[in-house]
Amino acid sequence: MSSTEKKVLLAAPRGYCAGVDRAVETVEKALENYGAPVYVRKEIVHNRFVVDSLRERGAIFVEEADEVPEGAHLVFSAHGISPAVRDQAKSLNLQTLDATCPLVTKVHNEAKRFDRDGYHILLVGHEGHEEVEGTSGEAPEVTHLVDGLEGVDQLPDYLADEKLVWLSQTTLSVDETMQIVVKLKERFPHLQDPPSDDICYATQNRQVAVKAIAPESDLFLVVGSQNSSNSKRMVEVALQYGAKASYLVDFATQIEESWLDGVETIGLSSGASVPEILVRDVLEFLAERGFTAVDEVTTASEKITFALPRELRPARTVKQAL
Ligand code: SF4
């Protein structure tokens, strides 16, 4: 094999995580069981292709529950909702299906528990992200958002006898979050850690795979949408770990020919809300330009699955005693 052969290093794991798989299937099953239209509050997952495909099949995406006709079915997205949104849907007599990822629900439960126990919660995350709005809504009086390292300086002064814990959004950069936590602890030495990792397994695994490939990559492509937090973090991680350039693309057609100039090795991965077909399209695009060798680099294997919301699970058949 020539040392100058053009090749693709394909990250694994990549693409769909268990929470996204469950959320997309929730909308598909709801369409199947109840017929179109089925309403979905916000984008079910942050991916253009997925949202457009579900829209074509009869899903109607709305911003808020009050846009949905009385009695209709409404699916809550994978990113979670605040109790206020749940109450609003109830008051409007909507038939709700909750596609919140169980790993987001876990963080909500932590927020509720620390609130009950009298803590202030420092929530590391991105302002305006739906997940952060949902988690903050569980304990709005005591939750303070920390957005980036600068966010640490904007916090009020907590006294040493005030109980303080940090939680985080599930889709952050692991390294950046740890830097923020170090800075938080410098300012508040009595700050407690969460009981377990809030950054989910899928986000962590995808970042580890990017880190393994980035140092060898002249170019690192991440397939994902601009509003996908975990996908954007992968681009940042690729650059931090040595990729000479890195871009986020929704589709192969967005790859600019000039990005490939002088490039021999391309790293490729996809965000947790990206179907594999979009990665296949990118591989085909690259193969047409001479990148025919594809080496998959596997850093973890994932076997996690989540059950559908109760309302959509098949009814259990009760075996009659003979
Ligand atoms: Fe759940 Fe993580 Fe997937 Fe988000 S990225 S849906 S938290 S598994």
CSV table of C-alpha atoms and ligand atoms in Angstrom, one decimal:
chain,number,residue,atom,x,y,z
A,1,MET,CA,0.0,0.0,0.0
A,2,SER,CA,1.4,3.4,-0.9
A,3,SER,CA,2.1,5.7,2.0
A,4,THR,CA,0.4,8.5,0.1
A,5,GLU,CA,-2.8,6.6,-0.5
A,6,LYS,CA,-5.9,8.6,0.1
A,7,LYS,CA,-7.9,7.1,3.0
A,8,VAL,CA,-10.8,7.6,5.4
A,9,LEU,CA,-10.5,6.8,9.1
A,10,LEU,CA,-14.1,6.1,10.1
A,11,ALA,CA,-14.9,6.5,13.8
A,12,ALA,CA,-16.8,3.9,15.8
A,13,PRO,CA,-19.0,4.4,17.7
A,14,ARG,CA,-20.7,7.1,15.6
A,15,GLY,CA,-24.3,8.2,14.8
A,16,TYR,CA,-27.5,7.1,16.5
A,17,CYS,CA,-27.4,6.7,20.3
A,18,ALA,CA,-30.1,4.8,22.2
A,19,GLY,CA,-31.9,8.0,23.2
A,20,VAL,CA,-32.3,9.2,19.6
A,21,ASP,CA,-33.2,5.8,18.4
A,22,ARG,CA,-36.0,5.6,21.0
A,23,ALA,CA,-37.2,9.2,20.2
A,24,VAL,CA,-37.4,8.7,16.5
A,25,GLU,CA,-39.2,5.3,16.9
A,26,THR,CA,-41.6,7.0,19.3
A,27,VAL,CA,-42.8,9.3,16.5
A,28,GLU,CA,-42.9,6.5,13.9
A,29,LYS,CA,-44.9,4.3,16.2
A,30,ALA,CA,-47.3,7.1,17.1
A,31,LEU,CA,-47.9,7.8,13.4
A,32,GLU,CA,-48.5,4.1,12.9
A,33,ASN,CA,-50.8,3.7,15.9
A,34,TYR,CA,-52.8,6.9,15.8
A,35,GLY,CA,-52.4,8.0,12.2
A,36,ALA,CA,-51.2,11.4,11.0
A,37,PRO,CA,-50.9,14.1,12.1
A,38,VAL,CA,-48.9,13.5,15.3
A,39,TYR,CA,-47.6,16.8,16.8
A,40,VAL,CA,-44.0,17.0,18.1
A,41,ARG,CA,-42.9,19.8,20.4
A,42,LYS,CA,-39.6,21.2,19.1
A,43,GLU,CA,-37.4,19.1,16.8
A,44,ILE,CA,-37.6,15.5,18.0
A,45,VAL,CA,-33.8,15.2,17.7
A,46,HIS,CA,-31.5,17.9,16.3
A,47,ASN,CA,-31.1,16.6,12.8
A,48,ARG,CA,-32.5,18.1,9.6
A,49,PHE,CA,-32.8,14.9,7.6
A,50,VAL,CA,-34.6,13.1,10.4
A,51,VAL,CA,-37.0,16.0,11.1
A,52,ASP,CA,-37.8,16.4,7.3
A,53,SER,CA,-38.4,12.6,6.9
A,54,LEU,CA,-40.8,12.5,9.8
A,55,ARG,CA,-42.5,15.7,8.5
A,56,GLU,CA,-43.1,14.0,5.2
A,57,ARG,CA,-44.7,11.0,7.0
A,58,GLY,CA,-47.2,13.3,8.9
A,59,ALA,CA,-45.5,14.7,11.9
A,60,ILE,CA,-46.1,18.4,12.6
A,61,PHE,CA,-43.4,20.2,14.5
A,62,VAL,CA,-44.5,23.0,16.8
A,63,GLU,CA,-42.7,25.3,19.2
A,64,GLU,CA,-45.2,25.1,22.0
A,65,ALA,CA,-48.0,23.0,23.2
A,66,ASP,CA,-50.6,25.7,22.7
A,67,GLU,CA,-50.2,25.4,18.9
A,68,VAL,CA,-51.7,21.9,19.1
A,69,PRO,CA,-55.5,21.2,18.6
A,70,GLU,CA,-57.3,20.0,21.7
A,71,GLY,CA,-57.2,16.3,22.2
A,72,ALA,CA,-54.4,15.7,19.7
A,73,HIS,CA,-51.3,13.5,20.3
A,74,LEU,CA,-48.2,15.5,21.2
A,75,VAL,CA,-44.7,14.0,21.5
A,76,PHE,CA,-42.1,15.7,23.7
A,77,SER,CA,-38.6,15.6,22.2
A,78,ALA,CA,-35.5,13.7,23.3
A,79,HIS,CA,-34.1,16.8,25.0
A,80,GLY,CA,-36.7,16.9,27.8
A,81,ILE,CA,-39.2,19.4,29.1
A,82,SER,CA,-39.8,21.5,32.2
A,83,PRO,CA,-42.7,20.6,34.5
A,84,ALA,CA,-44.4,23.9,33.3
A,85,VAL,CA,-44.6,22.5,29.7
A,86,ARG,CA,-46.0,19.2,31.0
A,87,ASP,CA,-48.7,21.1,33.0
A,88,GLN,CA,-49.5,23.2,30.0
A,89,ALA,CA,-50.1,20.2,27.8
A,90,LYS,CA,-52.3,18.6,30.5
A,91,SER,CA,-54.4,21.8,30.8
A,92,LEU,CA,-54.9,21.7,27.0
A,93,ASN,CA,-56.1,18.0,27.2
A,94,LEU,CA,-53.4,16.8,24.9
A,95,GLN,CA,-52.5,13.1,24.7
A,96,THR,CA,-48.8,13.3,25.4
A,97,LEU,CA,-46.0,10.8,24.7
A,98,ASP,CA,-42.7,11.6,26.3
A,99,ALA,CA,-39.6,10.8,24.2
A,100,THR,CA,-37.2,12.5,26.7
A,101,CYS,CA,-34.0,10.4,26.8
A,102,PRO,CA,-33.9,8.5,30.0
A,103,LEU,CA,-30.3,9.9,30.6
A,104,VAL,CA,-31.8,13.4,30.5
A,105,THR,CA,-34.5,12.3,32.9
A,106,LYS,CA,-31.7,11.1,35.2
A,107,VAL,CA,-30.3,14.6,35.4
A,108,HIS,CA,-33.8,16.1,36.0
A,109,ASN,CA,-34.2,13.7,38.9
A,110,GLU,CA,-30.9,14.8,40.3
A,111,ALA,CA,-32.0,18.4,40.1
A,112,LYS,CA,-35.2,17.7,41.9
A,113,ARG,CA,-33.5,15.8,44.6
A,114,PHE,CA,-30.8,18.4,45.2
A,115,ASP,CA,-33.5,21.1,45.3
A,116,ARG,CA,-35.4,19.2,47.9
A,117,ASP,CA,-32.2,18.8,49.9
A,118,GLY,CA,-31.6,22.5,50.0
A,119,TYR,CA,-28.8,22.8,47.4
A,120,HIS,CA,-27.9,25.5,44.9
A,121,ILE,CA,-27.3,23.8,41.5
A,122,LEU,CA,-24.7,25.1,39.1
A,123,LEU,CA,-25.8,23.7,35.8
A,124,VAL,CA,-23.0,23.6,33.2
A,125,GLY,CA,-24.5,23.9,29.8
A,126,HIS,CA,-25.3,26.1,26.8
A,127,GLU,CA,-27.8,29.0,27.3
A,128,GLY,CA,-30.9,28.6,25.2
A,129,HIS,CA,-30.5,24.8,24.6
A,130,GLU,CA,-33.7,22.9,25.1
A,131,GLU,CA,-32.2,20.4,27.5
A,132,VAL,CA,-30.9,23.2,29.7
A,133,GLU,CA,-34.3,24.9,29.8
A,134,GLY,CA,-35.9,21.6,30.7
A,135,THR,CA,-33.5,20.7,33.5
A,136,SER,CA,-33.5,24.3,34.9
A,137,GLY,CA,-37.3,24.2,35.0
A,138,GLU,CA,-37.2,21.4,37.5
A,139,ALA,CA,-35.6,23.7,40.1
A,140,PRO,CA,-35.9,27.2,38.7
A,141,GLU,CA,-35.3,29.0,42.0
A,142,VAL,CA,-32.0,27.4,42.8
A,143,THR,CA,-30.5,26.6,39.4
A,144,HIS,CA,-27.8,28.8,38.0
A,145,LEU,CA,-26.5,28.3,34.5
A,146,VAL,CA,-22.7,28.2,33.9
A,147,ASP,CA,-22.1,28.7,30.2
A,148,GLY,CA,-18.4,28.3,29.4
A,149,LEU,CA,-15.4,29.3,31.5
A,150,GLU,CA,-16.7,33.0,31.6
A,151,GLY,CA,-19.9,31.8,33.2
A,152,VAL,CA,-17.9,31.0,36.3
A,153,ASP,CA,-17.1,34.7,36.9
A,154,GLN,CA,-20.7,35.7,36.5
A,155,LEU,CA,-22.0,33.6,39.4
A,156,PRO,CA,-22.9,35.2,42.7
A,157,ASP,CA,-20.8,34.7,45.8
A,158,TYR,CA,-22.0,31.6,47.7
A,159,LEU,CA,-21.1,31.3,51.3
A,160,ALA,CA,-19.1,28.3,52.6
A,161,ASP,CA,-22.1,27.0,54.5
A,162,GLU,CA,-24.5,27.1,51.4
A,163,LYS,CA,-24.9,23.6,49.9
A,164,LEU,CA,-23.6,23.7,46.3
A,165,VAL,CA,-23.5,20.9,43.6
A,166,TRP,CA,-22.8,21.0,39.9
A,167,LEU,CA,-24.7,19.1,37.2
A,168,SER,CA,-24.4,19.3,33.4
A,169,GLN,CA,-26.0,19.1,30.1
A,170,THR,CA,-25.6,15.6,28.6
A,171,THR,CA,-23.9,16.6,25.4
A,172,LEU,CA,-20.9,18.7,26.4
A,173,SER,CA,-17.2,18.4,25.7
A,174,VAL,CA,-15.8,16.3,28.5
A,175,ASP,CA,-12.5,18.2,28.5
A,176,GLU,CA,-14.1,21.6,28.5
A,177,THR,CA,-16.6,20.7,31.2
A,178,MET,CA,-13.7,19.5,33.5
A,179,GLN,CA,-11.9,22.8,32.9
A,180,ILE,CA,-15.1,24.6,34.0
A,181,VAL,CA,-15.4,22.4,37.1
A,182,VAL,CA,-11.8,23.0,38.1
A,183,LYS,CA,-12.5,26.8,37.9
A,184,LEU,CA,-15.7,26.4,39.8
A,185,LYS,CA,-13.9,24.5,42.6
A,186,GLU,CA,-11.2,27.2,42.7
A,187,ARG,CA,-14.0,29.7,43.4
A,188,PHE,CA,-16.2,27.4,45.6
A,189,PRO,CA,-14.0,24.8,47.2
A,190,HIS,CA,-17.0,23.2,48.9
A,191,LEU,CA,-18.7,22.5,45.6
A,192,GLN,CA,-20.0,18.9,45.4
A,193,ASP,CA,-19.8,16.6,42.4
A,194,PRO,CA,-22.9,14.9,40.9
A,195,PRO,CA,-23.5,11.3,42.0
A,196,SER,CA,-22.5,10.1,38.5
A,197,ASP,CA,-21.5,11.4,35.0
A,198,ASP,CA,-24.2,13.6,33.5
A,199,ILE,CA,-22.4,13.8,30.1
A,200,CYS,CA,-23.9,10.6,28.6
A,201,TYR,CA,-22.1,7.5,27.4
A,202,ALA,CA,-22.9,8.3,23.7
A,203,THR,CA,-21.4,11.8,23.9
A,204,GLN,CA,-18.3,10.5,25.7
A,205,ASN,CA,-17.8,7.5,23.4
A,206,ARG,CA,-18.0,9.6,20.2
A,207,GLN,CA,-15.5,12.1,21.6
A,208,VAL,CA,-13.1,9.3,22.5
A,209,ALA,CA,-13.3,7.9,18.9
A,210,VAL,CA,-12.6,11.4,17.5
A,211,LYS,CA,-9.6,11.9,19.8
A,212,ALA,CA,-8.1,8.6,18.5
A,213,ILE,CA,-8.4,9.6,14.8
A,214,ALA,CA,-7.9,13.4,14.9
A,215,PRO,CA,-4.1,13.4,15.2
A,216,GLU,CA,-3.8,11.6,11.9
A,217,SER,CA,-6.4,13.6,10.1
A,218,ASP,CA,-5.6,16.3,7.5
A,219,LEU,CA,-9.3,16.9,7.5
A,220,PHE,CA,-12.0,15.7,10.0
A,221,LEU,CA,-15.6,15.7,8.8
A,222,VAL,CA,-18.5,15.4,11.3
A,223,VAL,CA,-21.9,14.6,9.9
A,224,GLY,CA,-24.5,16.5,11.9
A,225,SER,CA,-26.7,19.6,12.1
A,226,GLN,CA,-25.7,23.0,13.3
A,227,ASN,CA,-28.1,22.9,16.2
A,228,SER,CA,-26.7,19.6,17.4
A,229,SER,CA,-24.7,20.2,20.6
A,230,ASN,CA,-22.9,16.8,20.6
A,231,SER,CA,-22.0,17.1,16.9
A,232,LYS,CA,-20.5,20.6,17.3
A,233,ARG,CA,-18.5,19.5,20.2
A,234,MET,CA,-17.0,16.7,18.0
A,235,VAL,CA,-15.7,19.3,15.6
A,236,GLU,CA,-14.1,21.2,18.5
A,237,VAL,CA,-12.6,18.0,19.9
A,238,ALA,CA,-11.1,17.1,16.5
A,239,LEU,CA,-9.4,20.4,16.2
A,240,GLN,CA,-8.1,20.3,19.8
A,241,TYR,CA,-6.6,16.8,19.2
A,242,GLY,CA,-4.7,17.6,16.0
A,243,ALA,CA,-7.0,17.6,13.0
A,244,LYS,CA,-5.7,20.2,10.6
A,245,ALA,CA,-9.2,21.3,9.7
A,246,SER,CA,-12.7,20.1,10.7
A,247,TYR,CA,-16.2,20.8,9.4
A,248,LEU,CA,-19.7,20.0,10.4
A,249,VAL,CA,-22.0,19.0,7.4
A,250,ASP,CA,-25.6,17.9,7.2
A,251,PHE,CA,-25.1,16.3,3.8
A,252,ALA,CA,-22.3,15.1,1.5
A,253,THR,CA,-23.3,17.9,-0.9
A,254,GLN,CA,-22.1,20.5,1.6
A,255,ILE,CA,-18.5,19.3,1.4
A,256,GLU,CA,-16.5,21.9,-0.5
A,257,GLU,CA,-14.0,20.5,-3.1
A,258,SER,CA,-11.4,23.0,-1.8
A,259,TRP,CA,-11.4,21.2,1.6
A,260,LEU,CA,-9.9,18.2,0.0
A,261,ASP,CA,-6.9,20.0,-1.6
A,262,GLY,CA,-3.7,18.3,-0.5
A,263,VAL,CA,-5.5,16.0,1.9
A,264,GLU,CA,-4.5,12.4,2.3
A,265,THR,CA,-6.3,11.2,5.4
A,266,ILE,CA,-9.8,12.2,6.3
A,267,GLY,CA,-11.3,11.4,9.7
A,268,LEU,CA,-15.1,10.9,9.6
A,269,SER,CA,-17.7,10.6,12.3
A,270,SER,CA,-21.3,11.6,12.9
A,271,GLY,CA,-23.3,13.0,15.8
A,272,ALA,CA,-25.7,11.0,18.0
A,273,SER,CA,-28.7,12.1,16.0
A,274,VAL,CA,-27.4,11.2,12.6
A,275,PRO,CA,-28.7,8.2,10.6
A,276,GLU,CA,-26.0,6.0,9.0
A,277,ILE,CA,-27.3,6.6,5.5
A,278,LEU,CA,-25.8,10.2,5.6
A,279,VAL,CA,-22.4,8.8,6.5
A,280,ARG,CA,-22.7,6.3,3.6
A,281,ASP,CA,-23.4,9.3,1.3
A,282,VAL,CA,-20.2,11.0,2.5
A,283,LEU,CA,-18.2,7.9,2.0
A,284,GLU,CA,-19.5,7.6,-1.6
A,285,PHE,CA,-18.7,11.3,-2.2
A,286,LEU,CA,-15.2,10.8,-1.0
A,287,ALA,CA,-14.7,7.5,-2.9
A,288,GLU,CA,-15.6,9.3,-6.1
A,289,ARG,CA,-12.7,11.7,-5.3
A,290,GLY,CA,-10.1,8.9,-4.7
A,291,PHE,CA,-10.7,8.2,-1.0
A,292,THR,CA,-11.5,4.6,-1.6
A,293,ALA,CA,-9.7,3.0,1.4
A,294,VAL,CA,-11.8,3.1,4.5
A,295,ASP,CA,-10.4,1.9,7.9
A,296,GLU,CA,-12.9,1.8,10.7
A,297,VAL,CA,-11.3,2.7,14.1
A,298,THR,CA,-13.3,1.3,17.0
A,299,THR,CA,-12.8,2.6,20.5
A,300,ALA,CA,-15.9,1.2,22.2
A,301,SER,CA,-18.9,-1.0,21.5
A,302,GLU,CA,-22.4,0.1,22.5
A,303,LYS,CA,-25.2,-2.2,23.4
A,304,ILE,CA,-27.5,0.1,25.3
A,305,THR,CA,-31.2,0.3,24.2
A,306,PHE,CA,-34.1,2.0,25.9
A,307,ALA,CA,-37.7,0.8,25.9
A,308,LEU,CA,-40.4,2.9,24.2
A,309,PRO,CA,-42.7,5.1,26.2
A,310,ARG,CA,-45.3,2.9,28.0
A,311,GLU,CA,-48.2,3.9,25.8
A,312,LEU,CA,-46.4,2.5,22.7
A,313,ARG,CA,-45.1,-0.7,24.1
A,314,PRO,CA,-46.9,-3.8,22.7
A,315,ALA,CA,-49.5,-5.1,25.1
A,316,ARG,CA,-48.3,-8.1,27.0
A,317,THR,CA,-50.1,-11.4,26.2
A,318,VAL,CA,-51.1,-13.2,29.3
A,319,LYS,CA,-50.5,-16.9,29.0
A,320,GLN,CA,-53.6,-18.9,30.1
A,321,ALA,CA,-52.8,-21.8,32.5
A,322,LEU,CA,-53.5,-25.0,30.7
B,1,SF4,FE1,-29.6,10.4,25.4
B,1,SF4,FE2,-27.0,11.0,25.2
B,1,SF4,FE3,-28.4,10.3,23.1
B,1,SF4,FE4,-28.8,12.7,24.2
B,1,SF4,S1,-27.0,12.0,23.2
B,1,SF4,S2,-30.4,11.3,23.5
B,1,SF4,S3,-28.5,12.1,26.4
B,1,SF4,S4,-28.0,9.0,24.8
